[in-house]
Short mmCIF file of C-alpha atoms in Angstrom, two decimals:
data_model
loop_
_atom_site.label_atom_id
_atom_site.label_comp_id
_atom_site.label_asym_id
_atom_site.label_seq_id
_atom_site.Cartn_x
_atom_site.Cartn_y
_atom_site.Cartn_z
CA MET Y 1 98.23 124.43 163.00
CA THR Y 2 99.63 123.25 159.63
CA SER Y 3 97.84 124.53 156.46
CA PRO Y 4 96.79 122.08 153.55
CA GLN Y 5 99.21 124.00 151.42
CA SER Y 6 102.33 123.35 153.83
CA ARG Y 7 101.42 119.47 154.09
CA ASN Y 8 101.19 119.23 150.32
CA ARG Y 9 104.78 120.74 149.88
CA SER Y 10 106.20 118.48 152.60
CA ARG Y 11 104.71 115.27 150.68
CA ARG Y 12 106.03 116.63 147.30
CA ALA Y 13 109.24 117.42 148.84
CA THR Y 14 109.68 113.77 150.37
CA SER Y 15 108.65 112.27 147.08
CA HIS Y 16 111.17 114.22 145.05
CA ILE Y 17 114.00 113.12 147.33
CA ALA Y 18 112.79 109.29 147.25
CA VAL Y 19 113.25 109.49 143.53
CA ARG Y 20 116.46 110.95 143.56
CA VAL Y 21 117.66 108.29 146.09
CA ALA Y 22 116.30 105.64 143.70
CA HIS Y 23 118.22 106.96 140.63
CA VAL Y 24 121.57 106.79 142.65
CA VAL Y 25 120.99 103.18 144.33
CA LEU Y 26 119.86 101.81 140.86
CA GLY Y 27 122.98 103.33 139.15
CA GLY Y 28 125.32 102.00 141.80
CA LEU Y 29 123.56 98.23 141.46
CA LEU Y 30 124.02 98.38 137.87
CA ALA Y 31 127.41 99.06 138.19
CA VAL Y 32 128.26 96.59 140.74
CA GLY Y 33 126.46 93.72 138.78
CA TRP Y 34 128.26 94.58 135.90
CA LEU Y 35 131.52 94.65 137.49
CA VAL Y 36 130.79 91.07 138.96
CA LEU Y 37 129.40 89.53 135.89
CA PRO Y 38 132.48 88.47 134.34
CA LEU Y 39 133.65 86.43 137.49
CA ALA Y 40 130.25 84.98 137.67
CA ARG Y 41 130.21 84.03 134.12
CA ALA Y 42 133.62 82.28 134.47
CA GLY Y 43 132.21 80.17 137.01
CA THR Y 44 129.28 79.29 135.48
CA GLY Y 45 131.16 78.42 132.34
CA ASP Y 46 133.32 75.75 134.23
CA ALA Y 47 130.12 74.18 135.67
CA VAL Y 48 128.48 73.92 132.18
CA THR Y 49 131.74 72.26 130.63
CA VAL Y 50 131.67 69.56 133.17
CA ALA Y 51 128.16 69.05 132.72
CA ARG Y 52 128.16 68.63 129.00
CA GLY Y 53 130.71 65.63 129.08
CA VAL Y 54 133.94 64.77 127.93
CA GLN Y 55 133.39 65.44 124.46
CA VAL Y 56 132.76 69.11 124.87
CA ALA Y 57 135.72 69.27 127.20
CA ASP Y 58 138.25 67.67 124.65
CA GLU Y 59 137.04 70.17 121.95
CA VAL Y 60 137.59 73.19 124.19
CA GLY Y 61 141.01 71.64 125.31
CA ALA Y 62 141.96 71.08 121.50
CA ARG Y 63 141.21 74.76 120.74
CA THR Y 64 143.03 75.95 123.69
CA ALA Y 65 146.26 73.85 122.95
CA GLU Y 66 146.19 75.16 119.42
CA GLY Y 67 146.34 78.73 120.95
CA ASP Y 68 143.19 80.36 119.37
CA PRO Y 69 143.70 83.95 119.35
CA ASP Y 70 140.03 84.84 118.55
CA GLN Y 71 139.00 83.10 121.70
CA ASP Y 72 141.60 85.17 123.74
CA GLU Y 73 140.51 88.73 122.27
CA THR Y 74 136.90 88.12 122.65
CA THR Y 75 137.23 87.14 126.16
CA ALA Y 76 139.30 90.03 127.21
CA THR Y 77 137.24 92.33 125.28
CA GLY Y 78 134.08 91.14 126.81
CA ASP Y 79 135.51 91.28 130.41
CA LEU Y 80 136.50 95.11 129.80
CA VAL Y 81 133.51 96.37 127.76
CA LEU Y 82 130.85 95.26 130.31
CA PRO Y 83 132.37 97.17 133.25
CA LEU Y 84 132.73 100.04 130.89
CA VAL Y 85 129.31 100.08 129.85
CA ALA Y 86 128.01 99.68 133.57
CA VAL Y 87 130.05 102.75 134.69
CA GLY Y 88 128.82 104.60 131.60
CA ALA Y 89 125.18 104.03 132.54
CA ALA Y 90 125.52 105.06 136.12
CA ALA Y 91 127.02 108.30 134.85
CA VAL Y 92 124.29 108.83 132.57
CA LEU Y 93 121.50 108.22 135.16
CA ALA Y 94 123.42 110.65 137.65
CA ALA Y 95 123.62 113.49 134.98
CA TYR Y 96 120.19 113.09 133.71
CA GLY Y 97 119.12 112.96 137.61
CA TYR Y 98 121.23 116.24 138.05
CA ALA Y 99 119.85 117.84 134.98
CA ARG Y 100 116.20 116.84 135.99
CA ARG Y 101 116.69 118.46 139.59
CA LYS Y 102 118.22 121.87 137.92
CA ARG Y 103 115.29 122.09 135.78
CA ARG Y 104 112.64 121.27 138.25
CA ALA Y 105 114.12 124.16 140.64
CA ARG Y 106 114.17 126.57 137.69
CA THR Y 107 110.48 125.86 136.81
CA ARG Y 108 109.00 125.23 140.21
CA THR Y 109 105.86 127.55 140.45
CA THR Y 110 103.31 128.70 142.89
CA PRO Y 111 99.96 127.23 142.41
CA GLY Y 112 98.62 130.42 140.64
CA GLY Y 113 101.46 131.56 138.27
CA GLY Y 114 104.83 130.86 136.79
CA ALA Y 115 107.07 132.79 139.35
CA PRO Y 116 109.52 130.84 141.59
CA HIS Y 117 108.09 129.81 144.68
CA VAL Y 118 109.63 131.42 147.45
CA ALA Y 119 108.02 131.75 150.84
CA PRO Y 120 107.43 135.56 151.43
CA PRO Y 121 108.76 136.86 154.74
CA VAL Y 122 106.28 136.94 157.65
CA LEU Y 123 106.12 140.52 157.78
CA GLU Y 124 105.01 140.72 154.03
CA LEU Y 125 102.52 137.85 154.74
CA ASP Y 126 101.13 139.60 157.79
CA GLN Y 127 100.40 142.91 155.59
CA ARG Y 128 98.96 140.67 152.91
CA THR Y 129 96.66 138.93 155.04
CA ARG Y 130 95.55 142.41 156.71
CA GLN Y 131 94.60 143.65 153.10
CA LEU Y 132 92.84 140.33 152.03
CA LEU Y 133 90.65 140.64 155.09
CA ILE Y 134 89.66 144.16 154.18
CA ASP Y 135 88.91 143.06 150.69
CA THR Y 136 87.06 139.86 151.47
CA ASP Y 137 85.01 141.78 154.27
CA ASP Y 138 84.06 144.45 151.70
CA CYS Y 139 82.93 141.76 149.22
CA VAL Y 140 80.78 140.20 151.69
CA ARG Y 141 79.12 143.65 152.83
CA THR Y 142 78.55 144.63 149.10
CA SER Y 143 77.08 141.16 148.44
CA VAL Y 144 74.69 141.44 151.52
CA GLU Y 145 73.46 144.84 150.28
CA GLU Y 146 72.66 143.66 146.82
CA LEU Y 147 71.37 140.21 148.01
CA GLY Y 148 68.81 142.17 149.83
CA CYS Y 149 67.66 144.05 147.05
CA ALA Y 150 67.29 140.68 144.96
CA THR Y 151 65.32 139.14 147.98
CA ALA Y 152 62.99 142.16 148.41
CA GLN Y 153 62.15 142.00 144.37
CA PHE Y 154 61.93 138.26 144.03
CA GLY Y 155 61.50 136.69 147.49
CA SER Y 156 63.52 134.21 149.43
CA GLU Y 157 63.36 131.12 147.20
CA PRO Y 158 64.85 132.21 143.92
CA VAL Y 159 67.94 133.71 145.83
CA LYS Y 160 68.45 130.77 148.19
CA PRO Y 161 71.47 129.30 146.30
CA TYR Y 162 73.11 132.97 146.76
CA ALA Y 163 72.29 133.22 150.26
CA GLU Y 164 73.97 129.85 151.02
CA ALA Y 165 77.00 130.97 149.10
CA LEU Y 166 77.03 134.38 151.29
CA SER Y 167 76.50 132.30 154.33
CA TYR Y 168 79.48 130.21 153.37
CA ALA Y 169 81.74 133.24 152.70
CA LYS Y 170 80.70 134.72 156.04
CA SER Y 171 81.77 131.63 157.88
CA GLU Y 172 85.23 131.42 156.30
CA LEU Y 173 85.78 135.21 156.86
CA ALA Y 174 84.82 134.82 160.42
CA ALA Y 175 87.26 131.97 161.06
CA ALA Y 176 89.94 133.99 159.30
CA PHE Y 177 89.13 136.96 161.76
CA ARG Y 178 89.26 134.81 164.42
CA LEU Y 179 92.92 133.88 163.48
CA ARG Y 180 93.55 137.36 163.07
CA GLN Y 181 92.60 138.28 166.59
CA ARG Y 182 94.85 135.52 168.13
CA LEU Y 183 97.93 136.88 166.17
CA ASP Y 184 97.04 140.15 167.33
CA GLU Y 185 96.67 139.27 170.93
CA ALA Y 186 99.98 137.06 170.99
CA ALA Y 187 102.72 135.98 168.99
CA PRO Y 188 102.29 132.08 168.46
CA GLU Y 189 104.86 129.70 167.33
CA ASP Y 190 102.88 128.76 164.38
CA GLY Y 191 102.22 132.29 163.31
CA ARG Y 192 103.22 131.42 159.43
CA SER Y 193 100.93 128.73 159.30
CA MET Y 194 98.13 130.81 160.85
CA LEU Y 195 98.61 133.45 158.12
CA GLU Y 196 98.54 130.88 155.36
CA GLU Y 197 95.33 129.72 156.63
CA ILE Y 198 93.95 133.12 156.57
CA VAL Y 199 95.22 133.56 153.03
CA LEU Y 200 93.42 129.92 152.18
CA ARG Y 201 90.28 131.09 154.00
CA CYS Y 202 89.70 134.41 152.42
CA THR Y 203 90.51 133.12 149.03
CA GLU Y 204 87.89 130.38 149.42
CA ALA Y 205 85.40 132.92 150.65
CA GLY Y 206 85.94 135.01 147.50
CA ARG Y 207 86.10 132.14 145.10
CA ARG Y 208 82.53 130.98 146.32
CA LEU Y 209 81.05 134.47 145.76
CA ASP Y 210 82.78 134.88 142.38
CA SER Y 211 81.49 131.40 141.22
CA GLU Y 212 77.88 132.55 141.79
CA ALA Y 213 77.97 135.93 140.58
CA ALA Y 214 77.11 134.88 136.91
CA GLY Y 215 74.08 133.32 138.19
CA PHE Y 216 73.19 136.14 140.23
CA ASP Y 217 73.25 138.50 137.29
CA LEU Y 218 71.14 136.10 135.45
CA LEU Y 219 68.62 136.13 138.34
CA ARG Y 220 68.54 140.11 138.41
CA ALA Y 221 69.12 140.40 134.66
CA LEU Y 222 69.55 144.37 135.42
CA GLU Y 223 71.07 145.03 131.78
CA ARG Y 224 67.83 143.41 130.09
CA SER Y 225 65.03 144.20 132.47
CA THR Y 226 66.12 147.22 134.37
CA THR Y 227 62.66 148.76 134.56
CA ALA Y 228 61.12 146.50 137.36
CA ALA Y 229 64.34 146.77 139.38
CA LEU Y 230 64.40 150.58 138.78
CA GLU Y 231 60.83 151.13 139.78
CA HIS Y 232 61.39 148.87 142.96
CA ALA Y 233 64.25 151.20 143.97
CA GLU Y 234 62.49 154.29 143.39
CA THR Y 235 59.57 152.92 145.62
CA ARG Y 236 62.10 152.03 148.50
CA PHE Y 237 63.78 155.49 147.90
CA ARG Y 238 60.49 157.40 148.35
CA GLU Y 239 59.76 155.46 151.60
CA LEU Y 240 63.02 156.09 153.16
CA ALA Y 241 62.74 159.84 152.12
CA ALA Y 242 59.51 159.96 154.16
CA ARG Y 243 61.16 158.31 157.39
CA THR Y 244 64.17 160.72 157.46
CA PRO Y 245 62.31 163.81 158.82
CA ALA Y 246 61.07 161.48 161.63
CA ALA Y 247 64.30 160.23 162.21
CA GLN Y 248 65.50 163.96 162.62
CA THR Y 249 62.86 164.55 165.03
CA THR Y 250 63.70 161.37 166.99
CA LEU Y 251 67.25 162.58 167.27
CA GLY Y 252 66.23 165.81 168.65
CA ASP Y 253 64.08 164.21 171.36
CA LEU Y 254 67.12 162.05 172.35
CA HIS Y 255 69.18 165.21 172.81
CA GLN Y 256 66.53 166.57 175.09
CA ARG Y 257 65.94 163.69 177.08
CA TYR Y 258 69.35 162.19 177.66
CA ALA Y 259 73.08 163.03 178.10
CA PRO Y 260 74.87 163.92 175.05
CA SER Y 261 76.72 160.62 175.03
CA ALA Y 262 73.58 158.62 174.73
CA SER Y 263 72.91 159.58 171.03
CA LEU Y 264 76.70 159.97 170.22
CA PRO Y 265 76.61 156.64 168.45
CA VAL Y 266 74.28 158.09 165.96
CA ALA Y 267 75.64 161.63 165.82
CA GLY Y 268 75.54 162.68 162.06
CA HIS Y 269 73.42 159.75 160.93
CA VAL Y 270 70.60 161.92 159.69
CA GLU Y 271 72.66 164.31 157.64
CA GLN Y 272 74.78 161.27 156.23
CA ALA Y 273 71.22 159.54 155.34
CA LYS Y 274 70.29 162.76 153.31
CA ASP Y 275 73.58 162.81 151.69
CA ARG Y 276 73.03 159.27 150.49
CA LEU Y 277 69.59 159.98 149.48
CA VAL Y 278 70.86 163.06 147.39
CA PHE Y 279 73.56 160.51 145.63
CA ALA Y 280 70.52 157.96 145.07
CA THR Y 281 68.36 160.89 143.40
CA VAL Y 282 71.09 161.60 140.95
CA HIS Y 283 71.97 158.18 140.07
CA LEU Y 284 68.29 156.93 139.89
CA ASN Y 285 67.63 159.71 137.35
CA GLN Y 286 70.65 158.73 135.45
CA ALA Y 287 69.52 155.24 135.33
CA ARG Y 288 66.23 156.35 134.01
CA GLN Y 289 67.86 158.57 131.09
CA SER Y 290 70.17 155.62 130.22
CA LEU Y 291 67.24 153.44 130.05
CA ASP Y 292 65.43 155.59 127.84
CA ARG Y 293 68.42 155.95 125.49
CA GLY Y 294 68.26 151.87 125.40
CA ASP Y 295 71.84 151.54 127.20
CA GLY Y 296 71.11 148.79 129.50
CA GLY Y 297 74.68 148.57 130.72
CA LYS Y 298 75.02 152.25 131.98
CA ALA Y 299 71.47 151.98 133.29
CA ALA Y 300 72.43 148.88 135.60
CA ALA Y 301 75.53 150.59 136.74
CA TYR Y 302 73.80 153.83 137.65
CA LEU Y 303 70.99 151.69 139.57
CA ARG Y 304 73.30 149.64 141.42
CA ALA Y 305 75.05 152.62 142.71
CA ALA Y 306 71.56 154.11 143.81
CA GLU Y 307 70.61 150.73 145.48
CA GLY Y 308 73.88 151.00 147.35
CA ALA Y 309 73.10 154.57 148.64
CA VAL Y 310 69.55 153.76 149.46
CA ASP Y 311 70.74 150.99 151.50
CA GLN Y 312 73.05 152.87 153.54
CA ALA Y 313 70.66 155.79 154.03
CA ALA Y 314 68.33 152.90 155.39
CA THR Y 315 71.25 151.98 157.76
CA PHE Y 316 71.56 155.42 159.19
CA VAL Y 317 67.87 155.92 159.62
CA ALA Y 318 67.28 152.56 161.27
CA GLY Y 319 70.38 153.22 163.59
CA VAL Y 320 68.51 156.36 164.88
CA GLU Y 321 65.35 154.47 165.43
CA ARG Y 322 66.96 151.36 167.02
CA LEU Y 323 68.91 153.40 169.40
CA ALA Y 324 65.83 155.36 170.63
CA GLY Y 325 64.34 152.09 171.46
CA GLU Y 326 67.24 150.78 173.22
CA LEU Y 327 67.59 153.72 175.26
CA ALA Y 328 63.98 153.45 176.38
CA ALA Y 329 64.25 149.80 177.27
CA ALA Y 330 67.41 150.52 179.28
CA ALA Y 331 65.91 153.33 181.15
CA GLU Y 332 62.94 151.01 181.87
CA GLN Y 333 65.18 148.36 183.37
CA LEU Y 334 67.46 150.43 185.23
CA PRO Y 335 65.63 150.79 188.44
CA GLY Y 336 65.35 147.02 188.77
CA ALA Y 337 68.90 146.53 188.02
CA LEU Y 338 69.77 149.07 190.61
CA ALA Y 339 67.78 147.10 193.27
CA ALA Y 340 69.27 144.02 192.38
CA VAL Y 341 72.78 145.11 192.64
CA GLU Y 342 71.99 146.71 195.91
CA THR Y 343 70.98 143.64 197.09
CA ASP Y 344 74.14 141.83 195.92
CA LEU Y 345 76.13 144.66 197.54
CA ALA Y 346 74.34 144.21 200.93
CA GLY Y 347 75.45 140.58 200.68
CA ALA Y 348 78.90 141.43 199.85
CA GLN Y 349 79.08 143.97 202.76
CA ALA Y 350 77.83 141.28 205.28
CA LEU Y 351 80.44 138.74 203.79
CA LEU Y 352 83.14 141.46 204.17
CA ALA Y 353 82.45 141.95 207.76
CA THR Y 354 82.99 138.50 208.65
CA ALA Y 355 85.75 137.85 206.25
CA GLY Y 356 87.47 140.56 204.62
CA VAL Y 357 89.73 138.91 202.43
CA GLY Y 358 90.69 138.87 198.55
CA THR Y 359 89.37 141.40 196.07
CA LEU Y 360 85.98 141.82 197.72
CA PRO Y 361 86.88 145.06 199.62
CA GLY Y 362 87.91 146.65 196.68
CA ARG Y 363 84.99 145.54 194.61
CA VAL Y 364 82.60 146.56 197.40
CA ALA Y 365 84.12 150.06 197.47
CA HIS Y 366 83.66 150.39 193.50
CA ALA Y 367 80.07 149.24 193.30
CA GLU Y 368 79.17 151.66 196.37
CA SER Y 369 80.91 154.67 194.29
CA LEU Y 370 79.15 153.42 191.12
CA LEU Y 371 75.65 153.14 192.62
CA ALA Y 372 75.93 156.59 193.88
CA ASP Y 373 77.18 157.93 190.65
CA VAL Y 374 74.40 156.48 188.70
CA ARG Y 375 71.51 157.51 191.14
CA ARG Y 376 72.83 161.00 191.13
CA GLU Y 377 72.81 161.23 187.08
CA SER Y 378 69.33 159.44 186.94
CA ALA Y 379 67.95 161.97 189.37
CA ALA Y 380 69.20 164.93 187.37
CA GLY Y 381 67.63 163.63 184.31
CA ALA Y 382 70.32 164.07 181.88
CA TYR Y 383 72.09 160.38 181.87
CA ASP Y 384 72.84 157.69 179.40
CA PRO Y 385 70.59 154.71 180.16
CA LEU Y 386 72.61 152.21 178.21
CA ASP Y 387 75.81 153.35 179.71
CA ALA Y 388 74.25 153.28 183.37
CA LEU Y 389 72.78 149.85 182.79
CA ARG Y 390 76.18 148.52 181.27
CA ARG Y 391 77.94 149.87 184.55
CA ILE Y 392 75.38 148.35 187.14
CA ALA Y 393 75.37 144.96 185.33
CA GLU Y 394 79.48 145.11 185.36
CA ALA Y 395 79.40 146.03 189.28
CA GLY Y 396 77.02 143.00 189.85
CA ALA Y 397 79.24 140.60 187.91
CA ALA Y 398 82.30 141.83 189.65
CA LEU Y 399 80.69 141.18 193.01
CA ALA Y 400 79.71 137.98 191.86
CA GLU Y 401 83.41 137.09 190.89
CA ALA Y 402 84.64 138.21 194.13
CA ARG Y 403 82.32 135.71 195.76
CA ASP Y 404 83.51 133.10 193.44
CA GLY Y 405 80.49 133.36 191.11
CA ASP Y 406 77.98 132.21 194.07
CA LEU Y 407 74.86 133.56 192.45
CA PRO Y 408 71.49 132.08 192.27
CA GLU Y 409 70.41 130.98 188.89
CA GLU Y 410 67.43 133.51 188.52
CA ARG Y 411 70.12 136.35 189.54
CA ALA Y 412 72.72 135.13 187.02
CA ARG Y 413 69.93 135.17 184.21
CA ALA Y 414 68.80 138.51 185.23
CA LEU Y 415 72.24 139.68 185.30
CA LEU Y 416 73.06 138.43 181.82
CA ASP Y 417 69.93 140.40 180.61
CA GLN Y 418 71.03 143.51 181.85
CA PHE Y 419 74.45 143.15 180.09
CA VAL Y 420 73.24 142.03 176.85
CA LEU Y 421 71.00 145.02 175.97
CA PRO Y 422 73.87 147.71 176.14
CA VAL Y 423 76.33 145.31 174.40
CA ARG Y 424 74.08 144.25 171.51
CA SER Y 425 73.60 148.16 171.00
CA ALA Y 426 77.31 148.73 170.81
CA VAL Y 427 77.97 145.90 168.49
CA SER Y 428 75.14 146.90 166.17
CA ALA Y 429 76.36 150.48 166.15
CA ALA Y 430 80.12 149.54 165.36
CA GLY Y 431 78.82 147.33 162.72
CA ASP Y 432 76.85 150.12 161.16
CA PHE Y 433 79.74 152.59 161.39
CA VAL Y 434 82.19 149.80 159.79
CA THR Y 435 79.44 149.23 156.92
CA THR Y 436 78.82 152.95 155.98
CA HIS Y 437 82.43 153.89 156.10
CA ARG Y 438 84.24 150.72 154.83
CA ALA Y 439 86.44 152.41 152.47
CA ALA Y 440 88.49 154.13 155.35
CA VAL Y 441 88.13 151.39 158.05
CA GLY Y 442 91.03 148.99 158.35
CA CYS Y 443 91.66 145.53 159.53
CA GLY Y 444 91.96 146.13 163.37
CA ALA Y 445 88.52 147.42 163.59
CA ARG Y 446 87.02 144.92 161.39
CA THR Y 447 88.82 142.21 163.33
CA ARG Y 448 87.43 143.24 166.65
CA LEU Y 449 83.87 143.69 165.48
CA ALA Y 450 83.87 140.09 163.81
CA GLU Y 451 85.09 138.79 167.21
CA ALA Y 452 82.58 140.75 169.12
CA GLU Y 453 79.78 139.50 166.83
CA ARG Y 454 81.17 135.98 167.31
CA HIS Y 455 81.11 136.23 171.28
CA LEU Y 456 77.33 137.46 171.06
CA ALA Y 457 76.24 134.63 168.54
CA GLY Y 458 73.58 132.23 169.75
CA ARG Y 459 70.33 132.57 171.87
CA SER Y 460 72.06 132.99 175.27
CA PRO Y 461 75.51 133.59 175.18
CA ALA Y 462 77.68 133.22 178.46
CA LEU Y 463 78.14 136.16 180.54
CA ALA Y 464 81.95 135.97 180.03
CA ASP Y 465 81.34 136.21 176.24
CA VAL Y 466 78.97 139.17 176.68
CA ARG Y 467 81.70 140.98 178.73
CA ARG Y 468 84.39 140.49 176.17
CA ALA Y 469 82.10 141.45 173.36
CA ASP Y 470 81.57 144.70 175.13
CA VAL Y 471 85.24 145.35 175.35
CA LEU Y 472 85.78 144.26 171.54
CA ALA Y 473 82.82 146.34 170.42
CA ARG Y 474 84.11 149.60 171.91
CA GLN Y 475 87.44 148.93 170.62
CA ALA Y 476 86.28 148.25 167.05
CA ARG Y 477 84.22 151.58 167.03
CA GLU Y 478 87.31 153.60 168.56
CA LEU Y 479 89.81 152.12 165.89
CA ALA Y 480 87.25 152.76 163.16
CA GLU Y 481 86.69 156.25 163.83
CA ARG Y 482 90.37 156.70 164.17
CA ASP Y 483 90.82 155.24 160.64
CA VAL Y 484 88.03 157.49 159.21
CA ARG Y 485 89.76 160.52 160.75
CA ALA Y 486 93.04 159.70 159.19
CA TYR Y 487 91.34 158.87 155.75
CA GLY Y 488 90.82 162.60 155.06
CA SER Y 489 88.33 163.74 152.37
CA PRO Y 490 87.17 160.99 150.20
CA SER Y 491 85.64 163.38 147.59
CA ALA Y 492 89.26 164.96 146.63
CA GLY Y 493 89.24 165.33 142.69
CA ARG Y 494 85.65 164.27 142.37
CA GLU Y 495 82.41 166.23 141.52
CA GLY Y 496 78.98 165.35 142.02
CA ALA Y 497 76.27 165.47 144.89
CA GLY Y 498 77.07 163.05 147.50
CA VAL Y 499 79.91 161.48 145.79
CA GLY Y 500 82.23 161.85 148.86
CA GLY Y 501 79.99 159.94 151.14
CA ALA Y 502 79.48 157.28 148.58
CA VAL Y 503 83.17 156.64 148.24
CA LEU Y 504 83.52 156.56 151.91
CA GLY Y 505 80.72 154.11 152.14
CA GLY Y 506 82.21 151.99 149.72
CA ILE Y 507 79.31 152.33 147.26
CA LEU Y 508 81.63 153.53 144.47
CA LEU Y 509 84.88 151.61 144.35
CA GLY Y 510 88.02 153.52 144.50
CA GLY Y 511 89.44 152.31 141.36
CA GLY Y 512 86.91 152.54 138.42
CA GLY Y 513 84.48 154.72 140.30
CA GLY Y 514 81.65 152.67 139.61
CA PRO Y 515 79.45 150.48 141.87
CA GLY Y 516 80.39 147.33 143.81
CA SER Y 517 78.14 144.20 142.98
CA PHE Y 518 77.32 140.71 144.49
CA GLY Y 519 80.69 138.87 144.28
CA GLY Y 520 84.11 138.13 145.14
CA PRO Y 521 87.31 140.06 144.62
CA ARG Y 522 87.27 139.00 140.60
CA THR Y 523 83.78 139.81 140.25
CA ARG Y 524 82.80 142.54 142.76
CA ALA Y 525 83.91 145.43 140.22
CA ARG Y 526 82.52 144.17 137.07
CA ARG Y 527 80.15 147.32 136.40
CA ALA Y 528 82.67 149.90 137.97
CA THR Y 529 83.84 150.76 134.37
CA SER Y 530 79.98 151.27 133.19
CA SER Y 531 78.90 154.06 135.60
CA PRO Y 532 81.22 157.23 136.10
CA ALA Y 533 80.73 159.16 139.43
#
């Protein structure tokens, strides 16, 4: 895979070589021409003398007989000067070409600056792409949050250009993450060109968001008309504050009804929602006070921080509510899934009795053990319906593979449905975790998550894609949790209620301490200096 930048460099290098060759050839031709010119001129002079007649010949003969010294000197001087001029011209051309090449080598620049263009080492380029993916992903996630606020306030039609820009940035970022996944899985020969393409795609995604930031600010006009947006944020805050105790009750019910692993994806969600709401309370009050003082810039910055906190609190609460519904749906599907896999197992056992070859014996033994475990756990009452459904579906898929995928269409569709529910749950939970902890989450977790989402895209993904998404989602969650543990305390050196969680969630940007906004790398932090934490 060759990047557009690499192809342009190749064409420019080829054109420069052609120019240099042309200079050398031109100089050589001039030199040869001028060296041969005296001989050619002598031959031509004889012919002209004959053609002009006897009179001219007599005159020329008379002058020669008299021994005209001027004629001899002129002829000799002309024959010497012309070759010398030709050689001098060739030397000048060669010197000019050499000086031009040296000057171009000294002044050759990269597209974005004046430094000499030197291709960075692959390891350095690799590290750059990882950070660029993180930064671009943060820009997209922040833009999603503020676009949601604008849509809720103005409707979908006024924000359509910005929604399209965000969609474009998401597509470029997804393509970049796909390249990153390929690099993580193997070491392809065209690794450098793939890294360069990641840089180009992330840069293009950020450029598109940056180009729309000014228009988006004109739409929201937070600095001039803060009151309407502030009232909308306060209304949403009150609604969410009312939902949080219900989420606490729901989480308690999950703990009583299912195994501890069932509610593990939302562990701590209610506490973190409350933490974000405390932060939102403080910043909504500061926005109101700034507005009363007529300081629209600070009011807008405080408001943006509060909006980000309310949005993440909603993510935490919605995560608990969504998981409760997914667990209930999985528990409802589980009996039918068990019966279907038992039918698959009986067919496999019959086939094994006639031709026990290949991987079938091991798959049959694994399915038998898994079915027994799930039945025992469900009978005890303390089990994880989503995990049980995923394991049952995995056993059914393994038995189908051992039989060369020979499944009736109806059974294959049912097996896919059983797989999709727990896998979508895992992908959604991983996405929520990355969004609400994005200041700490690295490139690896984001890459796996993006690939899991890609495999699940579409109305009816293939069974192989769903199984791959399951593996990737669990890897993403594991890597993200490891990153957060290594990150430490985000509130070190900072004061204020909920500031630590706001920093960890990327609501407050690490550099200026202010909120992020809709936009790319150049514009996302435009309000960061307006609102101290």
